[in-house]
């Protein structure tokens, strides 16, 4: 399966990759992200810092295919941050030029997550609304190839968190 991928940062292509021991694609940070230390507010409550860590990619997923994003197992232990909505889900409608993938995180200590650092991972799978033909085809896919493009053909959904909130 060939997937179109657009990179935000030209000097560091944050290409997804699978290492020899893994089965999920690792993703890296596109821009350094600084988290100040938590603090106690005027009411005595601890306030943790949060941020959307830019992963520097936008990808055109085929209809019926979704990406599931999760922290790497060492992310909390080594860096002191947690993903705030595990797992993250990217469906095939989030495939426009400005639909950049991000990693929402909360920090339990002061930390800087450096550009190029591996922070999370993802896997692809058929969505629950995928057609039976998409699911059957998925069984026979042996390799996923990322094809670098400068523009994605699908319309923007509106960016991160663009499903119009809660009702």
CSV table of N, CA and C in Angstrom, one decimal:
chain,number,residue,atom,x,y,z
A,1,UNK,N,0.8,-1.2,0.0
A,1,UNK,CA,0.0,0.0,0.0
A,1,UNK,C,0.9,1.2,0.0
A,2,UNK,N,0.6,2.2,-0.9
A,2,UNK,CA,1.4,3.4,-1.0
A,2,UNK,C,0.5,4.5,-0.4
A,3,UNK,N,1.1,5.3,0.6
A,3,UNK,CA,0.4,6.4,1.2
A,3,UNK,C,1.2,7.7,1.0
A,4,UNK,N,0.4,8.7,0.6
A,4,UNK,CA,1.0,10.0,0.3
A,4,UNK,C,1.2,10.7,1.7
A,5,UNK,N,2.4,11.2,1.8
A,5,UNK,CA,2.8,11.9,3.1
A,5,UNK,C,3.4,13.2,2.7
A,6,UNK,N,3.0,14.3,3.5
A,6,UNK,CA,3.5,15.6,3.3
A,6,UNK,C,4.3,16.0,4.6
A,7,UNK,N,5.5,16.6,4.4
A,7,UNK,CA,6.3,17.0,5.5
A,7,UNK,C,6.3,18.5,5.8
A,8,UNK,N,6.2,18.9,7.0
A,8,UNK,CA,6.1,20.3,7.4
A,8,UNK,C,7.5,20.9,7.5
A,9,UNK,N,8.5,20.1,7.9
A,9,UNK,CA,9.8,20.6,8.2
A,9,UNK,C,10.7,20.1,7.1
A,10,UNK,N,11.4,20.9,6.4
A,10,UNK,CA,12.2,20.5,5.2
A,10,UNK,C,13.5,19.9,5.6
A,11,UNK,N,14.1,20.5,6.7
A,11,UNK,CA,15.5,20.0,7.1
A,11,UNK,C,15.4,18.7,7.9
A,12,UNK,N,14.3,18.3,8.3
A,12,UNK,CA,14.1,17.1,9.1
A,12,UNK,C,12.8,16.4,8.6
A,13,UNK,N,13.0,15.4,7.8
A,13,UNK,CA,11.8,14.7,7.3
A,13,UNK,C,11.5,13.7,8.4
A,14,UNK,N,10.4,13.9,9.0
A,14,UNK,CA,10.0,13.0,10.2
A,14,UNK,C,9.3,11.7,9.6
A,15,UNK,N,10.0,11.0,8.8
A,15,UNK,CA,9.4,9.8,8.2
A,15,UNK,C,9.1,8.8,9.2
A,16,UNK,N,7.9,8.2,9.1
A,16,UNK,CA,7.6,7.1,10.0
A,16,UNK,C,8.5,5.9,9.7
A,17,UNK,N,8.9,5.2,10.7
A,17,UNK,CA,9.7,4.0,10.5
A,17,UNK,C,9.5,3.0,11.5
A,18,UNK,N,9.8,1.7,11.2
A,18,UNK,CA,9.7,0.6,12.1
A,18,UNK,C,11.1,0.1,12.4
A,19,UNK,N,11.5,0.1,13.7
A,19,UNK,CA,12.8,-0.5,14.0
A,19,UNK,C,12.7,-2.0,13.9
A,20,UNK,N,13.9,-2.6,14.0
A,20,UNK,CA,14.0,-4.1,13.9
A,20,UNK,C,13.1,-4.9,14.9
A,21,UNK,N,13.0,-4.3,16.1
A,21,UNK,CA,12.3,-5.0,17.2
A,21,UNK,C,10.8,-4.6,17.2
A,22,UNK,N,10.4,-3.7,16.5
A,22,UNK,CA,9.0,-3.1,16.6
A,22,UNK,C,8.0,-3.6,15.5
A,23,UNK,N,6.8,-3.3,15.7
A,23,UNK,CA,5.7,-3.6,14.7
A,23,UNK,C,4.9,-2.3,14.4
A,24,UNK,N,5.1,-1.2,15.2
A,24,UNK,CA,4.4,0.0,14.9
A,24,UNK,C,5.4,1.0,14.3
A,25,UNK,N,4.9,2.0,13.6
A,25,UNK,CA,5.7,3.0,13.0
A,25,UNK,C,6.0,4.1,14.1
A,26,UNK,N,7.3,4.4,14.3
A,26,UNK,CA,7.6,5.5,15.3
A,26,UNK,C,7.5,6.8,14.5
A,27,UNK,N,7.1,7.8,15.3
A,27,UNK,CA,7.1,9.2,14.8
A,27,UNK,C,8.0,10.1,15.6
A,28,UNK,N,8.5,11.1,15.0
A,28,UNK,CA,9.4,12.0,15.7
A,28,UNK,C,8.8,13.4,15.8
A,29,UNK,N,9.4,14.2,16.7
A,29,UNK,CA,9.0,15.6,16.9
A,29,UNK,C,9.5,16.5,15.8
A,30,UNK,N,8.7,17.3,15.2
A,30,UNK,CA,9.1,18.3,14.2
A,30,UNK,C,9.7,19.6,14.7
A,31,UNK,N,9.2,20.0,15.8
A,31,UNK,CA,9.7,21.2,16.5
A,31,UNK,C,9.8,21.0,17.9
A,32,UNK,N,10.9,21.5,18.5
A,32,UNK,CA,11.1,21.3,20.0
A,32,UNK,C,9.9,21.9,20.7
A,33,UNK,N,9.5,21.2,21.8
A,33,UNK,CA,8.4,21.6,22.6
A,33,UNK,C,8.8,21.7,24.1
A,34,UNK,N,8.6,22.9,24.7
A,34,UNK,CA,9.0,23.2,26.1
A,34,UNK,C,7.8,23.1,27.0
A,35,UNK,N,8.0,22.3,28.1
A,35,UNK,CA,7.0,22.2,29.1
A,35,UNK,C,7.5,22.8,30.4
A,36,UNK,N,7.0,23.9,30.9
A,36,UNK,CA,7.5,24.4,32.2
A,36,UNK,C,7.0,23.4,33.3
A,37,UNK,N,7.6,23.6,34.5
A,37,UNK,CA,7.2,22.7,35.6
A,37,UNK,C,5.8,23.0,36.0
A,38,UNK,N,5.1,21.9,36.5
A,38,UNK,CA,3.7,22.2,37.1
A,38,UNK,C,3.8,23.2,38.2
A,39,UNK,N,2.7,23.8,38.5
A,39,UNK,CA,2.7,24.8,39.6
A,39,UNK,C,1.4,24.7,40.4
A,40,UNK,N,1.4,25.3,41.5
A,40,UNK,CA,0.2,25.3,42.4
A,40,UNK,C,-0.5,26.7,42.2
A,41,UNK,N,-1.8,26.7,41.8
A,41,UNK,CA,-2.5,27.9,41.5
A,41,UNK,C,-3.0,28.5,42.8
A,42,UNK,N,-3.7,29.6,42.8
A,42,UNK,CA,-4.2,30.4,43.9
A,42,UNK,C,-5.2,29.6,44.8
A,43,UNK,N,-5.8,28.6,44.2
A,43,UNK,CA,-6.8,27.8,44.9
A,43,UNK,C,-6.1,26.5,45.6
A,44,UNK,N,-4.8,26.4,45.3
A,44,UNK,CA,-4.1,25.2,45.9
A,44,UNK,C,-4.1,24.0,45.0
A,45,UNK,N,-4.6,24.1,43.8
A,45,UNK,CA,-4.6,23.0,42.9
A,45,UNK,C,-3.3,23.0,42.0
A,46,UNK,N,-2.8,21.8,41.8
A,46,UNK,CA,-1.7,21.6,41.0
A,46,UNK,C,-2.1,21.7,39.5
A,47,UNK,N,-1.4,22.6,38.8
A,47,UNK,CA,-1.7,22.8,37.3
A,47,UNK,C,-0.6,22.2,36.5
A,48,UNK,N,-0.9,21.2,35.7
A,48,UNK,CA,0.1,20.6,34.8
A,48,UNK,C,0.1,21.3,33.5
A,49,UNK,N,1.3,21.4,32.9
A,49,UNK,CA,1.4,22.1,31.6
A,49,UNK,C,1.0,21.1,30.5
A,50,UNK,N,0.4,21.6,29.5
A,50,UNK,CA,0.0,20.8,28.3
A,50,UNK,C,0.4,21.4,27.0
A,51,UNK,N,0.5,20.7,26.0
A,51,UNK,CA,1.0,21.2,24.7
A,51,UNK,C,0.6,20.2,23.6
A,52,UNK,N,0.5,20.7,22.4
A,52,UNK,CA,0.3,19.8,21.2
A,52,UNK,C,1.7,19.7,20.6
A,53,UNK,N,2.3,18.6,20.6
A,53,UNK,CA,3.6,18.4,20.1
A,53,UNK,C,3.4,18.1,18.6
A,54,UNK,N,4.1,18.9,17.7
A,54,UNK,CA,3.9,18.8,16.3
A,54,UNK,C,4.8,17.6,15.8
A,55,UNK,N,4.1,16.7,15.1
A,55,UNK,CA,4.8,15.6,14.5
A,55,UNK,C,5.3,15.8,13.1
A,56,UNK,N,4.9,16.9,12.5
A,56,UNK,CA,5.4,17.4,11.2
A,56,UNK,C,5.0,16.6,10.0
A,57,UNK,N,3.9,15.8,10.1
A,57,UNK,CA,3.4,15.1,8.9
A,57,UNK,C,1.9,15.3,8.7
A,58,UNK,N,1.5,15.3,7.5
A,58,UNK,CA,0.1,15.2,7.1
A,58,UNK,C,0.1,14.0,6.2
A,59,UNK,N,-0.9,13.2,6.3
A,59,UNK,CA,-1.0,11.9,5.5
A,59,UNK,C,-2.3,11.7,4.9
A,60,UNK,N,-2.4,11.2,3.6
A,60,UNK,CA,-3.6,10.9,3.0
A,60,UNK,C,-3.9,9.4,3.1
A,61,UNK,N,-4.8,9.1,4.1
A,61,UNK,CA,-5.1,7.7,4.3
A,61,UNK,C,-6.3,7.3,3.4
A,62,UNK,N,-6.3,6.0,2.8
A,62,UNK,CA,-7.4,5.6,2.0
A,62,UNK,C,-8.7,5.5,2.8
A,63,UNK,N,-9.8,5.7,2.1
A,63,UNK,CA,-11.1,5.5,2.8
A,63,UNK,C,-11.2,4.2,3.4
A,64,UNK,N,-11.6,4.2,4.7
A,64,UNK,CA,-11.8,2.9,5.4
A,64,UNK,C,-10.5,2.5,6.2
A,65,UNK,N,-9.4,3.3,6.1
A,65,UNK,CA,-8.2,3.0,6.9
A,65,UNK,C,-8.0,4.1,7.9
A,66,UNK,N,-7.6,3.8,9.1
A,66,UNK,CA,-7.3,4.8,10.2
A,66,UNK,C,-6.0,4.5,10.8
A,67,UNK,N,-5.5,5.5,11.4
A,67,UNK,CA,-4.2,5.4,12.2
A,67,UNK,C,-4.5,5.5,13.7
A,68,UNK,N,-3.9,4.6,14.5
A,68,UNK,CA,-4.1,4.7,15.9
A,68,UNK,C,-2.7,5.1,16.5
A,69,UNK,N,-2.7,6.2,17.2
A,69,UNK,CA,-1.5,6.8,17.7
A,69,UNK,C,-1.4,6.6,19.2
A,70,UNK,N,-0.3,6.1,19.7
A,70,UNK,CA,0.0,5.9,21.1
A,70,UNK,C,1.4,6.3,21.5
A,71,UNK,N,1.6,6.6,22.8
A,71,UNK,CA,2.9,6.9,23.3
A,71,UNK,C,3.8,5.7,23.1
A,72,UNK,N,5.1,5.9,22.9
A,72,UNK,CA,6.1,4.8,23.0
A,72,UNK,C,6.1,4.4,24.5
A,73,UNK,N,6.5,3.2,24.8
A,73,UNK,CA,6.4,2.7,26.1
A,73,UNK,C,7.4,3.4,27.1
A,74,UNK,N,8.4,4.0,26.5
A,74,UNK,CA,9.4,4.8,27.4
A,74,UNK,C,9.1,6.3,27.5
A,75,UNK,N,8.1,6.8,26.8
A,75,UNK,CA,7.9,8.2,26.8
A,75,UNK,C,7.6,8.8,28.2
A,76,UNK,N,6.8,8.2,29.0
A,76,UNK,CA,6.5,8.8,30.3
A,76,UNK,C,7.7,8.6,31.2
A,77,UNK,N,8.2,7.3,31.2
A,77,UNK,CA,9.3,7.0,32.1
A,77,UNK,C,10.6,7.9,31.9
A,78,UNK,N,10.9,8.1,30.6
A,78,UNK,CA,12.2,8.8,30.3
A,78,UNK,C,11.9,10.3,30.1
A,79,UNK,N,10.7,10.7,29.7
A,79,UNK,CA,10.5,12.1,29.5
A,79,UNK,C,9.5,12.9,30.4
A,80,UNK,N,8.7,12.1,31.1
A,80,UNK,CA,7.8,12.7,32.1
A,80,UNK,C,6.6,13.4,31.4
A,81,UNK,N,6.2,12.9,30.2
A,81,UNK,CA,5.0,13.4,29.6
A,81,UNK,C,4.0,12.2,29.3
A,82,UNK,N,2.8,12.5,29.3
A,82,UNK,CA,1.8,11.5,28.9
A,82,UNK,C,0.9,12.0,27.8
A,83,UNK,N,0.4,11.1,26.9
A,83,UNK,CA,-0.5,11.5,25.9
A,83,UNK,C,-1.9,11.7,26.6
A,84,UNK,N,-2.5,12.8,26.2
A,84,UNK,CA,-3.7,13.2,27.0
A,84,UNK,C,-5.0,12.5,26.4
A,85,UNK,N,-5.0,11.9,25.3
A,85,UNK,CA,-6.2,11.2,24.8
A,85,UNK,C,-5.8,9.9,24.2
A,86,UNK,N,-5.2,9.0,25.0
A,86,UNK,CA,-4.8,7.7,24.4
A,86,UNK,C,-6.0,6.8,24.1
A,87,UNK,N,-6.0,6.1,23.1
A,87,UNK,CA,-5.2,6.3,21.9
A,87,UNK,C,-5.7,7.4,21.0
A,88,UNK,N,-4.8,8.1,20.3
A,88,UNK,CA,-5.3,9.1,19.3
A,88,UNK,C,-5.8,8.3,18.0
A,89,UNK,N,-6.7,8.9,17.4
A,89,UNK,CA,-7.3,8.3,16.2
A,89,UNK,C,-7.2,9.3,15.0
A,90,UNK,N,-6.7,8.9,13.9
A,90,UNK,CA,-6.6,9.7,12.7
A,90,UNK,C,-7.4,8.9,11.6
A,91,UNK,N,-8.6,9.5,11.2
A,91,UNK,CA,-9.3,8.7,10.2
A,91,UNK,C,-9.0,9.3,8.8
A,92,UNK,N,-9.6,8.7,7.8
A,92,UNK,CA,-9.2,9.0,6.4
A,92,UNK,C,-9.8,10.4,6.0
A,93,UNK,N,-10.7,11.0,6.8
A,93,UNK,CA,-11.1,12.4,6.5
A,93,UNK,C,-10.2,13.4,6.9
A,94,UNK,N,-9.2,13.1,7.7
A,94,UNK,CA,-8.2,14.0,8.2
A,94,UNK,C,-7.0,13.9,7.3
A,95,UNK,N,-7.1,14.4,6.1
A,95,UNK,CA,-6.1,14.1,5.1
A,95,UNK,C,-5.8,15.3,4.2
A,96,UNK,N,-6.0,16.5,4.7
A,96,UNK,CA,-5.8,17.7,3.9
A,96,UNK,C,-4.4,18.2,4.1
A,97,UNK,N,-4.0,19.2,3.4
A,97,UNK,CA,-2.7,19.9,3.5
A,97,UNK,C,-2.4,20.4,4.8
A,98,UNK,N,-3.4,20.9,5.5
A,98,UNK,CA,-3.2,21.5,6.9
A,98,UNK,C,-3.6,20.6,8.0
A,99,UNK,N,-3.9,19.4,7.7
A,99,UNK,CA,-4.3,18.4,8.8
A,99,UNK,C,-3.1,17.7,9.3
A,100,UNK,N,-2.3,18.5,10.1
A,100,UNK,CA,-1.0,18.0,10.6
A,100,UNK,C,-1.2,17.1,11.8
A,101,UNK,N,-0.5,16.1,11.9
A,101,UNK,CA,-0.6,15.2,13.0
A,101,UNK,C,0.1,15.8,14.2
A,102,UNK,N,-0.5,15.7,15.4
A,102,UNK,CA,0.1,16.2,16.6
A,102,UNK,C,-0.1,15.2,17.7
A,103,UNK,N,0.7,15.4,18.8
A,103,UNK,CA,0.7,14.5,19.9
A,103,UNK,C,0.3,15.4,21.1
A,104,UNK,N,-1.0,15.3,21.6
A,104,UNK,CA,-1.3,16.1,22.8
A,104,UNK,C,-0.7,15.5,24.0
A,105,UNK,N,0.0,16.3,24.8
A,105,UNK,CA,0.7,15.8,25.9
A,105,UNK,C,0.5,16.7,27.2
A,106,UNK,N,0.7,16.1,28.3
A,106,UNK,CA,0.7,16.8,29.6
A,106,UNK,C,2.0,16.4,30.3
A,107,UNK,N,2.7,17.4,30.9
A,107,UNK,CA,4.0,17.1,31.5
A,107,UNK,C,3.8,17.1,33.1
A,108,UNK,N,4.6,16.2,33.7
A,108,UNK,CA,4.6,16.0,35.1
A,108,UNK,C,5.9,16.6,35.7
A,109,UNK,N,6.7,17.2,34.9
A,109,UNK,CA,7.9,17.9,35.3
A,109,UNK,C,8.3,18.8,34.2
A,110,UNK,N,9.2,19.7,34.5
A,110,UNK,CA,9.8,20.6,33.4
A,110,UNK,C,10.6,19.8,32.5
A,111,UNK,N,10.3,19.9,31.2
A,111,UNK,CA,11.0,19.1,30.2
A,111,UNK,C,11.0,19.8,28.8
A,112,UNK,N,12.0,19.6,28.1
A,112,UNK,CA,12.0,20.0,26.7
A,112,UNK,C,12.1,18.7,25.8
A,113,UNK,N,11.1,18.6,24.9
A,113,UNK,CA,11.1,17.5,24.0
A,113,UNK,C,11.8,18.0,22.7
A,114,UNK,N,12.9,17.4,22.3
A,114,UNK,CA,13.7,18.0,21.3
A,114,UNK,C,13.2,17.6,19.9
A,115,UNK,N,13.5,18.5,18.9
A,115,UNK,CA,13.2,18.2,17.5
A,115,UNK,C,13.9,16.9,17.1
A,116,UNK,N,13.2,16.0,16.5
A,116,UNK,CA,13.9,14.8,16.0
A,116,UNK,C,13.7,13.6,17.0
A,117,UNK,N,13.2,13.9,18.2
A,117,UNK,CA,13.1,12.8,19.2
A,117,UNK,C,11.9,11.9,18.9
A,118,UNK,N,12.1,10.6,19.0
A,118,UNK,CA,11.0,9.7,18.8
A,118,UNK,C,10.1,9.8,20.1
A,119,UNK,N,8.8,10.1,19.9
A,119,UNK,CA,7.9,10.4,21.0
A,119,UNK,C,6.7,9.4,21.0
A,120,UNK,N,6.2,9.0,19.8
A,120,UNK,CA,5.0,8.2,19.8
A,120,UNK,C,5.1,7.2,18.6
A,121,UNK,N,4.1,6.4,18.5
A,121,UNK,CA,4.0,5.4,17.4
A,121,UNK,C,2.6,5.3,16.9
A,122,UNK,N,2.5,4.7,15.7
A,122,UNK,CA,1.2,4.5,15.2
A,122,UNK,C,1.1,3.2,14.4
A,123,UNK,N,-0.1,2.7,14.2
A,123,UNK,CA,-0.4,1.6,13.4
A,123,UNK,C,-1.6,1.9,12.5
A,124,UNK,N,-1.6,1.3,11.4
A,124,UNK,CA,-2.8,1.4,10.5
A,124,UNK,C,-3.7,0.2,10.6
A,125,UNK,N,-5.0,0.4,10.4
A,125,UNK,CA,-5.9,-0.7,10.5
A,125,UNK,C,-7.2,-0.2,9.8
A,126,UNK,N,-8.0,-1.2,9.3
A,126,UNK,CA,-9.3,-0.9,8.8
A,126,UNK,C,-10.2,-0.2,9.9
A,127,UNK,N,-11.0,0.8,9.5
A,127,UNK,CA,-11.9,1.4,10.4
A,127,UNK,C,-13.1,0.5,10.6
A,128,UNK,N,-13.9,0.8,11.6
A,128,UNK,CA,-15.2,0.1,11.8
A,128,UNK,C,-16.2,0.3,10.7
A,129,UNK,N,-16.0,1.4,9.9
A,129,UNK,CA,-17.0,1.6,8.8
A,129,UNK,C,-16.4,1.2,7.5
A,130,UNK,N,-15.2,0.5,7.5
A,130,UNK,CA,-14.6,0.1,6.2
A,130,UNK,C,-15.5,-0.9,5.5
A,131,UNK,N,-15.4,-0.9,4.2
A,131,UNK,CA,-16.2,-1.8,3.4
A,131,UNK,C,-15.6,-3.2,3.6
A,132,UNK,N,-16.4,-4.2,3.3
A,132,UNK,CA,-15.9,-5.6,3.4
A,132,UNK,C,-14.7,-5.8,2.4
A,133,UNK,N,-14.7,-5.1,1.3
A,133,UNK,CA,-13.6,-5.2,0.3
A,133,UNK,C,-12.3,-4.6,0.9
A,134,UNK,N,-12.5,-3.5,1.6
A,134,UNK,CA,-11.3,-2.9,2.2
A,134,UNK,C,-10.7,-3.8,3.2
A,135,UNK,N,-11.6,-4.4,4.0
A,135,UNK,CA,-11.1,-5.4,5.0
A,135,UNK,C,-10.4,-6.6,4.4
A,136,UNK,N,-11.0,-7.1,3.3
A,136,UNK,CA,-10.3,-8.2,2.7
A,136,UNK,C,-9.0,-7.8,2.1
A,137,UNK,N,-9.0,-6.7,1.4
A,137,UNK,CA,-7.7,-6.2,0.8
A,137,UNK,C,-6.6,-6.0,1.9
A,138,UNK,N,-7.1,-5.6,3.0
A,138,UNK,CA,-6.1,-5.3,4.2
A,138,UNK,C,-5.4,-6.6,4.5
A,139,UNK,N,-6.1,-7.7,4.5
A,139,UNK,CA,-5.5,-9.0,4.8
A,139,UNK,C,-4.3,-9.4,4.0
A,140,UNK,N,-4.2,-8.8,2.7
A,140,UNK,CA,-3.2,-9.2,1.8
A,140,UNK,C,-2.1,-8.1,1.6
A,141,UNK,N,-2.2,-7.1,2.4
A,141,UNK,CA,-1.1,-6.0,2.3
A,141,UNK,C,0.1,-6.5,3.1
A,142,UNK,N,1.2,-6.5,2.4
A,142,UNK,CA,2.4,-7.0,3.1
A,142,UNK,C,3.4,-5.9,3.3
A,143,UNK,N,3.2,-4.7,2.7
A,143,UNK,CA,4.2,-3.6,2.9
A,143,UNK,C,3.5,-2.3,2.7
A,144,UNK,N,3.9,-1.4,3.6
A,144,UNK,CA,3.3,0.0,3.5
A,144,UNK,C,4.5,0.9,3.1
A,145,UNK,N,4.3,1.7,2.0
A,145,UNK,CA,5.3,2.6,1.5
A,145,UNK,C,4.8,4.0,1.6
A,146,UNK,N,5.6,4.9,2.1
A,146,UNK,CA,5.3,6.3,2.2
A,146,UNK,C,5.9,7.0,1.0
A,147,UNK,N,5.0,7.8,0.3
A,147,UNK,CA,5.4,8.5,-0.9
A,147,UNK,C,5.4,10.0,-0.6
A,148,UNK,N,6.5,10.6,-0.6
A,148,UNK,CA,6.6,12.1,-0.3
A,148,UNK,C,6.0,12.9,-1.4
A,149,UNK,N,5.1,13.8,-0.9
A,149,UNK,CA,4.4,14.7,-1.9
A,149,UNK,C,4.5,16.1,-1.3
A,150,UNK,N,4.3,17.1,-2.1
A,150,UNK,CA,4.3,18.5,-1.7
A,150,UNK,C,2.9,19.0,-1.4
A,151,UNK,N,1.9,18.3,-1.8
A,151,UNK,CA,0.5,18.7,-1.6
A,151,UNK,C,-0.4,17.4,-1.6
A,152,UNK,N,-1.4,17.5,-0.7
A,152,UNK,CA,-2.3,16.4,-0.6
A,152,UNK,C,-3.6,16.7,-1.3
A,153,UNK,N,-4.3,15.8,-1.9
A,153,UNK,CA,-5.4,16.0,-2.8
A,153,UNK,C,-6.7,16.2,-2.1
A,154,UNK,N,-6.8,15.8,-0.9
A,154,UNK,CA,-8.1,15.8,-0.2
A,154,UNK,C,-8.3,17.2,0.5
A,155,UNK,N,-9.5,17.6,0.8
A,155,UNK,CA,-9.8,18.9,1.5
A,155,UNK,C,-9.4,18.8,2.9
A,156,UNK,N,-9.0,20.0,3.5
A,156,UNK,CA,-8.7,20.1,4.9
A,156,UNK,C,-10.0,19.9,5.7
A,157,UNK,N,-9.8,19.2,6.8
A,157,UNK,CA,-11.0,19.0,7.7
A,157,UNK,C,-11.0,20.1,8.7
A,158,UNK,N,-10.0,20.9,8.9
A,158,UNK,CA,-10.0,22.0,9.8
A,158,UNK,C,-8.9,22.0,10.8
A,159,UNK,N,-8.0,21.1,10.8
A,159,UNK,CA,-6.9,21.0,11.7
A,159,UNK,C,-7.3,20.1,12.9
A,160,UNK,N,-6.3,20.1,13.9
A,160,UNK,CA,-6.4,19.2,15.0
A,160,UNK,C,-7.6,19.6,15.9
A,161,UNK,N,-8.4,18.6,16.3
A,161,UNK,CA,-9.6,18.8,17.1
A,161,UNK,C,-10.7,19.5,16.3
A,162,UNK,N,-10.9,19.1,15.1
A,162,UNK,CA,-11.8,19.8,14.2
A,162,UNK,C,-13.2,19.1,14.1
A,163,UNK,N,-13.6,18.2,15.0
A,163,UNK,CA,-14.9,17.6,14.8
A,163,UNK,C,-16.0,18.3,15.5
A,164,UNK,N,-15.8,19.6,15.7
A,164,UNK,CA,-16.9,20.5,16.2
A,164,UNK,C,-17.3,20.3,17.7
A,165,UNK,N,-16.4,19.8,18.5
A,165,UNK,CA,-16.6,19.7,19.9
A,165,UNK,C,-17.6,18.7,20.4
A,166,UNK,N,-18.1,19.0,21.6
A,166,UNK,CA,-19.1,18.1,22.2
A,166,UNK,C,-20.5,18.7,22.2
A,167,UNK,N,-21.5,17.9,22.2
A,167,UNK,CA,-22.9,18.4,22.2
A,167,UNK,C,-23.6,17.8,23.5
